[in-house]
Coordinates of C-alpha atoms and ligand atoms in Angstrom, one line a residue:
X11 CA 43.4 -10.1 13.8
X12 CA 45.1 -7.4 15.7
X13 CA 46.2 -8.2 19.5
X14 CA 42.7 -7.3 21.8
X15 CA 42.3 -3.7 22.5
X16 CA 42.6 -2.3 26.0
X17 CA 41.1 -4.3 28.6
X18 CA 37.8 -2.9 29.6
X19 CA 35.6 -3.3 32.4
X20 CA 32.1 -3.0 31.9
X21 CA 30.4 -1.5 34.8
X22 CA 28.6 2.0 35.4
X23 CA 30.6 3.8 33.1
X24 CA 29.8 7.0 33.0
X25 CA 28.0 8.2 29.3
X26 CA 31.2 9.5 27.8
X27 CA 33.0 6.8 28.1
X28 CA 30.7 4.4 26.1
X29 CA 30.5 6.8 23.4
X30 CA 34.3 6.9 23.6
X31 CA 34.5 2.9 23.5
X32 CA 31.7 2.6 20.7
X33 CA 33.8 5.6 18.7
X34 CA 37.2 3.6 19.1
X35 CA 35.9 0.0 18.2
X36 CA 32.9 0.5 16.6
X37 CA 32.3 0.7 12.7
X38 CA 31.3 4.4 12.2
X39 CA 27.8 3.2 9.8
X40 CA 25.4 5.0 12.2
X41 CA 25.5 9.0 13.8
X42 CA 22.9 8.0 17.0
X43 CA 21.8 10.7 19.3
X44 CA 24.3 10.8 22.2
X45 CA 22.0 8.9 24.7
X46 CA 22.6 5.8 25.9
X47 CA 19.3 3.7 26.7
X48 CA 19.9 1.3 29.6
X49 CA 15.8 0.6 30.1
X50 CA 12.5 0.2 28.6
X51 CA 8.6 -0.2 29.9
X52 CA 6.2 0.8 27.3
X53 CA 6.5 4.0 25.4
X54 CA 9.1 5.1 27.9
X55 CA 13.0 4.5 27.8
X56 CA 15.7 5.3 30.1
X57 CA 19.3 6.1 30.0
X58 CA 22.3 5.1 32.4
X59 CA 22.1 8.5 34.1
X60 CA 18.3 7.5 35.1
X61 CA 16.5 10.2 33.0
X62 CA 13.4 9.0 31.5
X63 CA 12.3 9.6 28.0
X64 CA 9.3 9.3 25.7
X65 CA 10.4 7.0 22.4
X66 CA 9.0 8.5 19.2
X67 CA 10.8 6.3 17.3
X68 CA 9.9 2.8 18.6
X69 CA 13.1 1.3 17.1
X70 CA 11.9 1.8 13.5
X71 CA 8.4 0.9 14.1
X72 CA 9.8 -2.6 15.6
X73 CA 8.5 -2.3 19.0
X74 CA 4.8 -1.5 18.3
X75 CA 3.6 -3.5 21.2
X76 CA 5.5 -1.1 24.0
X77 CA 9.1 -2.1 24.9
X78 CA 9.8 -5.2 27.0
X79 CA 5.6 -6.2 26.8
X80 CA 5.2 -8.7 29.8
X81 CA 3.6 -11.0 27.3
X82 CA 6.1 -11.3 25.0
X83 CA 9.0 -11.7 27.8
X84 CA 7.1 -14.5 29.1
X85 CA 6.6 -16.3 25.9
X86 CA 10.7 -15.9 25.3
X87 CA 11.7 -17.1 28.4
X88 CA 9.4 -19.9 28.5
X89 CA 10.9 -21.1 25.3
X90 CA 14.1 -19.9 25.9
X91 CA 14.1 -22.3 28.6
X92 CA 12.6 -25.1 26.3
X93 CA 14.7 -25.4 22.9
X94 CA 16.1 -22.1 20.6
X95 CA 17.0 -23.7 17.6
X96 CA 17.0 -27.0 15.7
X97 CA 17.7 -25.8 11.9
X98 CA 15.2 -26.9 9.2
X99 CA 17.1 -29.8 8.9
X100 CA 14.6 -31.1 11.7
X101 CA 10.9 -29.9 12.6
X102 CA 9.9 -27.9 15.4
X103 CA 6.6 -27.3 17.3
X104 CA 6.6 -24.2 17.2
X105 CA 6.5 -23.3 13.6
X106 CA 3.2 -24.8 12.5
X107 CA 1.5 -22.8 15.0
X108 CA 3.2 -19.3 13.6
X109 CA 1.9 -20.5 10.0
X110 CA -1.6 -20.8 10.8
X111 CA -1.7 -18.0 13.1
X112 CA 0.0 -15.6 10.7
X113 CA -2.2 -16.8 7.9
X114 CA -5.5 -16.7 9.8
X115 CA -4.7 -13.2 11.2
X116 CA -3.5 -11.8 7.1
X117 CA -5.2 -14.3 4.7
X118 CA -2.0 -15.3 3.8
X119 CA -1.9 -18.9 1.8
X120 CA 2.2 -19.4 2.0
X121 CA 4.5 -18.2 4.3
X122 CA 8.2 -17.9 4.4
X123 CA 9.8 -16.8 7.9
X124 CA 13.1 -15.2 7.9
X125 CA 15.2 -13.0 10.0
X126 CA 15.7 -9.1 9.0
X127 CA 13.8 -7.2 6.7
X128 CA 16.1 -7.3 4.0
X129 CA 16.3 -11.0 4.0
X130 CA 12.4 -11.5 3.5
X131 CA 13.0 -8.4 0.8
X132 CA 15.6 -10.8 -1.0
X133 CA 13.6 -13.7 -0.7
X134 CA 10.9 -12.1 -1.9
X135 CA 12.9 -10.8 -5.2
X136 CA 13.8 -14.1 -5.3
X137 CA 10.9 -16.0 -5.6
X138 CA 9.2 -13.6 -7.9
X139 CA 12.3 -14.1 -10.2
X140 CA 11.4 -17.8 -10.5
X141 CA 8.3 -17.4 -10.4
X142 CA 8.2 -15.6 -13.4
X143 CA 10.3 -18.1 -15.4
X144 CA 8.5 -20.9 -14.1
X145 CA 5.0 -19.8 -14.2
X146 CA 4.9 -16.9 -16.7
X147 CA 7.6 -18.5 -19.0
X148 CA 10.1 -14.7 -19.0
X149 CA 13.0 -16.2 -21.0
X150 CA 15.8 -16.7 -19.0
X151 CA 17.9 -14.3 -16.6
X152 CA 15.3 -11.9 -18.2
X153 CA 13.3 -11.3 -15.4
X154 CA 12.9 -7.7 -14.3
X155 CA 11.3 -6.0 -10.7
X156 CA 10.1 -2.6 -11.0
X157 CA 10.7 -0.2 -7.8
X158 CA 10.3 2.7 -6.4
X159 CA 12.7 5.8 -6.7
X160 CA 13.4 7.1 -2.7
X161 CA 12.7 3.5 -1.7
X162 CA 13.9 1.6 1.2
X163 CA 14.0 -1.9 1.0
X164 CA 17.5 -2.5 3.2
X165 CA 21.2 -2.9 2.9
X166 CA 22.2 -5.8 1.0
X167 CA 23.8 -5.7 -2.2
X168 CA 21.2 -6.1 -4.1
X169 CA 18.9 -3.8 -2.6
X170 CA 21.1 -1.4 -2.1
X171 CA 21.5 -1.6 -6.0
X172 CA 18.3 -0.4 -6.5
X173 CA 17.9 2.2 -4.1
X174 CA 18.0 5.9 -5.2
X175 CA 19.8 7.3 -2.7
X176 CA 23.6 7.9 -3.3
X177 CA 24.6 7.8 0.6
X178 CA 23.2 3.7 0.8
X179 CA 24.7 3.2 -2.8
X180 CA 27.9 4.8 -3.4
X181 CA 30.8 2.6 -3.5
X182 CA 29.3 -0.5 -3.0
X183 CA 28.8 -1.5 -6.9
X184 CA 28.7 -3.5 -9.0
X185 CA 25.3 -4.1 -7.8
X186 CA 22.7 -7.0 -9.7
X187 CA 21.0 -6.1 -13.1
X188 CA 17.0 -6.7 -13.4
X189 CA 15.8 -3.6 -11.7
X190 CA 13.6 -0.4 -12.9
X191 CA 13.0 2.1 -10.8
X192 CA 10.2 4.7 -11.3
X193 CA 8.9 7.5 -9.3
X194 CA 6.6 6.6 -5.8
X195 CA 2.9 7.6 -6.3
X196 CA 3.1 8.1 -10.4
X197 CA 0.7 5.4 -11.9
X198 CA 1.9 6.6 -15.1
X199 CA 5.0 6.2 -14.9
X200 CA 5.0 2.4 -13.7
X201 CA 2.3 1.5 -16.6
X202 CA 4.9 3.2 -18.7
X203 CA 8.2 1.2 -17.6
X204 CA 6.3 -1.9 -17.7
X205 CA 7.2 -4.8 -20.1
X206 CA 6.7 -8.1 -21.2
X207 CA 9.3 -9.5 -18.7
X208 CA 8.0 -7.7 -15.8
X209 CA 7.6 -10.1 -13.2
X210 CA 7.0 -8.2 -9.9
X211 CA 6.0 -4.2 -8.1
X212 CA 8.3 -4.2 -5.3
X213 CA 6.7 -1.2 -3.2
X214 CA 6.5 0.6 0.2
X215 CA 2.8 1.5 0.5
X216 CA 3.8 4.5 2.7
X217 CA 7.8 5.2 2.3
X218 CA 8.9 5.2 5.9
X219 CA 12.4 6.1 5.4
X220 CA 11.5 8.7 2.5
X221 CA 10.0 10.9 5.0
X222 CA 6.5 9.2 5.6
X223 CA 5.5 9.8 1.5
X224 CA 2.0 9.2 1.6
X225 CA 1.1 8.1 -2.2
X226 CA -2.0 10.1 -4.0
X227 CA -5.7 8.2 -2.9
X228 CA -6.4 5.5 -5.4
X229 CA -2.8 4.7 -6.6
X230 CA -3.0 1.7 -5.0
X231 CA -6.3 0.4 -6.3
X232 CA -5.2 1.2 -9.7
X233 CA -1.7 -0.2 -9.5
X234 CA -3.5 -3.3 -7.9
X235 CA -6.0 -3.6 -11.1
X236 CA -2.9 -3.2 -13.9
X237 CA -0.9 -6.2 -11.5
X238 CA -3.8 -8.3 -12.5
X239 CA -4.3 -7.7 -15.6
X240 CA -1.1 -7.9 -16.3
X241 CA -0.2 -10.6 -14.6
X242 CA 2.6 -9.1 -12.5
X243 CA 3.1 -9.7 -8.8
X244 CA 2.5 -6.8 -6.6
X245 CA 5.2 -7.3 -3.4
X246 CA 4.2 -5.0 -0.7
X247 CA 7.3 -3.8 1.8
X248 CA 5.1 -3.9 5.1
X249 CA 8.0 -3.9 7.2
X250 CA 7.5 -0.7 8.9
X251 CA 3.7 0.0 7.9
X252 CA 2.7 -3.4 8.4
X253 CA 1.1 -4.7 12.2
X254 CA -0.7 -1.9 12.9
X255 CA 1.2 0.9 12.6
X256 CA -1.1 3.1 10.1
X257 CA -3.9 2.1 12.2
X258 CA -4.7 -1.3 10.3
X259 CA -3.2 -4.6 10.5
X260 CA -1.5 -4.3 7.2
X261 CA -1.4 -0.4 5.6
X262 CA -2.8 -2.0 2.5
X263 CA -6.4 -2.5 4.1
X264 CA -6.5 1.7 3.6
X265 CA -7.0 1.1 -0.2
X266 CA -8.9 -1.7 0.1
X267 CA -6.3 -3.8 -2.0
X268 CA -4.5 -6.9 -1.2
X269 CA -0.7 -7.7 -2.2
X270 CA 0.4 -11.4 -3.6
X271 CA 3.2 -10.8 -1.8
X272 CA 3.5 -9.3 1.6
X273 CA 6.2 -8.6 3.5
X274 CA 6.6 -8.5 7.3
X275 CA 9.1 -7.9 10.4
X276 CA 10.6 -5.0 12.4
X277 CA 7.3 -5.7 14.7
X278 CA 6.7 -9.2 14.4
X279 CA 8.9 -10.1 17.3
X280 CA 7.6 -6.7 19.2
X281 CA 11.8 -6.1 19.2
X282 CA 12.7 -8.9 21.1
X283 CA 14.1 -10.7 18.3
X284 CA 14.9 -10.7 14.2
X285 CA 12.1 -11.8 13.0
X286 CA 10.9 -11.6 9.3
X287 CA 8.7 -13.2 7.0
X288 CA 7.3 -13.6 3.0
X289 CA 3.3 -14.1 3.1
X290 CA 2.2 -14.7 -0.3
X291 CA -0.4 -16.6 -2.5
X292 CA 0.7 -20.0 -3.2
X293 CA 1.2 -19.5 -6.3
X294 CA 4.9 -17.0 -5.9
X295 CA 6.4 -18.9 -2.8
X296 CA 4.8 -22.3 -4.3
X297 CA 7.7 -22.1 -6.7
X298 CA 10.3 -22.9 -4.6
X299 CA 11.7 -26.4 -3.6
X300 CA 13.4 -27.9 -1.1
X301 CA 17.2 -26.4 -1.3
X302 CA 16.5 -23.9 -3.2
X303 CA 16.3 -21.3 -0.6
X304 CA 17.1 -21.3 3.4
X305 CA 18.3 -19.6 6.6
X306 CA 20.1 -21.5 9.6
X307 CA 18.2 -19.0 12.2
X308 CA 14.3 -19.0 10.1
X309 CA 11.2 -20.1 11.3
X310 CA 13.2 -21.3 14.5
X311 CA 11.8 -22.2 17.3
X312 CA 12.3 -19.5 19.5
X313 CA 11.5 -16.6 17.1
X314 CA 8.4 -18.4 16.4
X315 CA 7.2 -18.1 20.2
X316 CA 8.2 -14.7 20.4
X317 CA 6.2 -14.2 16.9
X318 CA 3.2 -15.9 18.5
X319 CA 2.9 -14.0 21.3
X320 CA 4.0 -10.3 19.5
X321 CA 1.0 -10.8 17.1
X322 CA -1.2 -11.8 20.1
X323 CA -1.1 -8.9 21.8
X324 CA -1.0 -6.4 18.9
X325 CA -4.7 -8.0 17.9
X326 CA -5.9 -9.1 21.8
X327 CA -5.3 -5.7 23.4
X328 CA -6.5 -3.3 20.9
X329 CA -3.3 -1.9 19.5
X330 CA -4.2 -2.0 15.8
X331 CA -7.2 0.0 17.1
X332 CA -5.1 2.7 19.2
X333 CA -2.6 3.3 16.6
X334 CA -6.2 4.7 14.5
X335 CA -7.3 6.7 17.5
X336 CA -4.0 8.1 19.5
X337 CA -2.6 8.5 15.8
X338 CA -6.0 10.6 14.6
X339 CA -5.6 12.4 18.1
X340 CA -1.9 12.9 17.6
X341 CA -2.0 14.3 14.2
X342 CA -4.5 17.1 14.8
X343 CA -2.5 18.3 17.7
X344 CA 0.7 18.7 15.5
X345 CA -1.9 20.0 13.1
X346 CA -2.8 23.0 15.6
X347 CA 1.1 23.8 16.3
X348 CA 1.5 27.2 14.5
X349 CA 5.5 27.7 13.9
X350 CA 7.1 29.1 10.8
X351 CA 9.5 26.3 10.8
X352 CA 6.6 23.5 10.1
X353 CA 6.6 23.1 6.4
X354 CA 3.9 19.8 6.8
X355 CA 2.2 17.4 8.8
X356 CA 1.3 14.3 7.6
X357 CA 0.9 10.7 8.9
X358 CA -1.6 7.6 9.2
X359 CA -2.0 5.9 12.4
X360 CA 0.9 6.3 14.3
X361 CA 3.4 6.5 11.6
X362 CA 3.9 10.3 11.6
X363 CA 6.0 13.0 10.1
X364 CA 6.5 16.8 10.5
X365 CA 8.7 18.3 7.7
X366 CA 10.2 21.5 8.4
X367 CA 11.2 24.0 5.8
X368 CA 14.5 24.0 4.5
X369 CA 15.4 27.2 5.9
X370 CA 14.5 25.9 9.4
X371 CA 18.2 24.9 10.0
X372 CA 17.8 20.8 9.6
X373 CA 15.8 18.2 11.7
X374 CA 18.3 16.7 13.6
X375 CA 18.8 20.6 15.5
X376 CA 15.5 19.8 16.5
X377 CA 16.0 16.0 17.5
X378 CA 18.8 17.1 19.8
X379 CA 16.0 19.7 21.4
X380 CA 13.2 17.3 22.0
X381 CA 16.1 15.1 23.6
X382 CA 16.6 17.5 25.8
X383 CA 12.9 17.6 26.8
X384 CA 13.0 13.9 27.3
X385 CA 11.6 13.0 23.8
X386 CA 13.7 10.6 21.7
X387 CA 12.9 10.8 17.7
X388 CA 14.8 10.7 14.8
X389 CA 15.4 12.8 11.8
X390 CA 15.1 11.8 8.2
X391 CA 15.9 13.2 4.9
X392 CA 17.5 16.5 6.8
X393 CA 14.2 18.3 7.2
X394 CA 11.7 15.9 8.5
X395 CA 11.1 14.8 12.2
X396 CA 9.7 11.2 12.2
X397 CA 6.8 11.0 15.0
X398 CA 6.2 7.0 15.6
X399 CA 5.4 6.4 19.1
X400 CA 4.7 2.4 20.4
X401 CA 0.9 1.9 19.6
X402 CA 0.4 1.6 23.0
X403 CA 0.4 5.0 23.7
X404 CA -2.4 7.0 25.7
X405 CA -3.9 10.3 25.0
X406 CA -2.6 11.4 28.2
X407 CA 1.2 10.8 27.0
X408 CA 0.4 12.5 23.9
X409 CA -0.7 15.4 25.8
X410 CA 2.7 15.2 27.7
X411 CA 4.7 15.0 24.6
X412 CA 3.2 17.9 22.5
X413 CA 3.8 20.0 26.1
X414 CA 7.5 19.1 25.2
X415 CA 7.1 19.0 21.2
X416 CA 5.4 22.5 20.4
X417 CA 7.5 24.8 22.4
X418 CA 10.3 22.9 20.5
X419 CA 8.8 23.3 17.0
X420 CA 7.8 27.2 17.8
X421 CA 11.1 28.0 19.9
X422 CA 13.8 27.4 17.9
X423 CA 14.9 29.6 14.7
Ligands
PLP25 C1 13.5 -1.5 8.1 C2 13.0 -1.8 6.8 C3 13.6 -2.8 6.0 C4 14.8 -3.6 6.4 O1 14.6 -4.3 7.6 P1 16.0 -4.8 8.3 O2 15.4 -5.6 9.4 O3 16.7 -3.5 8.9 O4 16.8 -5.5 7.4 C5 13.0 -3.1 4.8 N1 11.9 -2.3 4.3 C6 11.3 -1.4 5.1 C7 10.2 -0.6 4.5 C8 11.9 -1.0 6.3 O5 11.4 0.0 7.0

């Protein structure tokens, strides 16, 4: 360890000089929007010079339930103040109750809590890995997952190995064998790569990170029917669609289909907390056996509460059902913005995209605008603007933000 750096005082700083500080110190594995968020109350944020802003983002579709929900605080506090953490080595009272909610509220028969998403994403792989030696017999170290190219599943080694995009994978190799990838939305294509060792579909049922890729209507249902009949494990990455934000509890319901394997977090916790889990039948996370598989910080006390209470406001006050409505309303006014820039609009619920042409200069140009407006949402893949406001947005705040949004999308060249 180097001597400390500088000594610092923390106090009202003025915005340059935290950028300054988080450029010296910081590792340099994120470019955020120069803006630094000191407050938040619903679908608003403000920063340390007091300027108030809408959040299209909602921290990845993590705080769905509005930032700092009353509810939520409470619960955390209240158990906070009560015990945070007693390992797995011992039980807790909290846990049961997270089980039985979480499986009442998905029809879930096994659960597996974690922390980040990419934890339950490797657990998950996991699972299904000895799940297919163990119950389909795959000879072993055979095993293989099929996935999907322009996926986002994480950052871990392992998922990263599988990912198609060479920014997440270069330099980081060599990454683990046992993984296919084939193109998102081409039913074809996976029946094709498909083989007798095939154990498991990991899949995003709307790529969040891609851009918002909506896959062609029925590709689910018929990827669902070939996962039975071929007895292969369909793992649906619900991380960012799941809790409501396409408008449904889980983003599958819009097909009509149901996963073996579902996975959830980003909104589980409503952002107050890394929260994560594996829901599956009983039959994938049935497989594994005491030491087999653990985290110091799952299923703990404290991240169950704030689970409790995150998935009992999402269902009690109507969220799941605003997301369909604001997002429906949302939609068809970015629908009725006419600017050469707008390539497409596309979204479900409240999970929303506009992609720009290439020749419109890049989305982040236009990031930096709506900022200026007082609208905070992030670019992806260089020419699409992500639109993913918390689902408790009102039509009235829509109204607002498309006052700010259009002259933004028609204004600048
Ligand atoms: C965010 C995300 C993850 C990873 O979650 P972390 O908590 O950042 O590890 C995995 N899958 C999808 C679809 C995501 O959006």
């Amino acid at each position: 360890m180097n001597a400390p750096a500088s000594h610092v005082t923390i106090g009202d700083l003025p915005a340059s000089d935290f950028i300054e500080m988080e450029h010296r110190l910081g590792a340099h594995n994120y470019k955020p929007l120069d803006v630094i968020l000191t407050r938040g109350e619903g679908v608003w944020l403000w920063d340390v010079d007091g300027k108030r802003y809408f959040d299209c983002l909602s921290a990845y579709s993590a705080v769905n339930q509005g930032h700092c929900h009353p509810k939520i605080l409470e619960a955390m506090v209240r158990q906070a103040g009560k015990l945070t953490l007693t390992s797995r080595a011992f039980r807790n009272d909290q846990l049961a109750y997270l089980y039985e909610e979480l499986a009442e509220l998905t029809g879930s028969h096994k659960i597996l809590p974690m922390n980040s998403g990419a934890e339950a994403v490797e657990s998950a792989i996991k699972a299904v890995r000895k799940w297919g030696y163990e119950v389909r017999g795959v000879p072993e170290d055979q095993a293989e997952v099929i996935v999907c190219s322009d996926n986002f599943h994480g950052r871990t080694i392992a998922i990263v190995g599988f990912s198609t995009d060479p920014t997440a994978r270069q330099g980081f190799g060599p990454f683990a064998p046992g993984f296919k990838v084939v193109p998102f939305g081409d039913y074809a294509a996976f029946e094709a790569a498909i083989t007798p060792n095939t154990v498991g579909f990991l899949v995003e049922p709307i790529q969040g990170e891609a851009g918002v890729v909506i896959p062609p209507e029925g590709y689910f249902r018929k990827v669902r029917e070939l996962c039975t009949a071929r007895n292969i494990t369909l793992i649906l990455d619900e991380i960012q669609t799941g809790l409501g934000r396409t408008g449904t509890l889980l983003a599958e319901e819009h097909e009509g289909i149901e996963a073996d394997v579902t996975l959830v977090g980003k909104a589980l916790s409503g952002g107050f907390y890394p929260i994560s889990a594996v829901l599956s039948n009983s039959e994938v996370l049935g497989v594994l056996k005491p030491g087999q598989h653990g985290s110091t910080f799952g299923g703990n006390p404290l991240a169950c509460a704030v689970a409790r209470a995150a998935l009992k406001v999402l269902v009690e006050e109507g969220m799941i059902e605003n997301s369909a409505k604001q997002g429906g309303y949302f939609l068809e006014r970015l629908r009725g913005v006419r600017a050469n820039a707008i390539r497409e609009v596309r979204g479900r619920g409240l999970m929303l995209a506009v992609e720009l042409h290439p020749e419109a200069g890049g989305a982040r140009r236009y990031c930096e605008a709506l900022r200026q407006r007082g609208i905070l949402a992030k670019d992806t893949h260089d020419h699409t603007i992500r639109l993913a406001p918390p689902l408790v947005v009102t039509r009235e705040q829509i109204d607002w933000a498309m006052d700010q949004i259009d002259p933004v999308l028609t204004g600048l060249h």
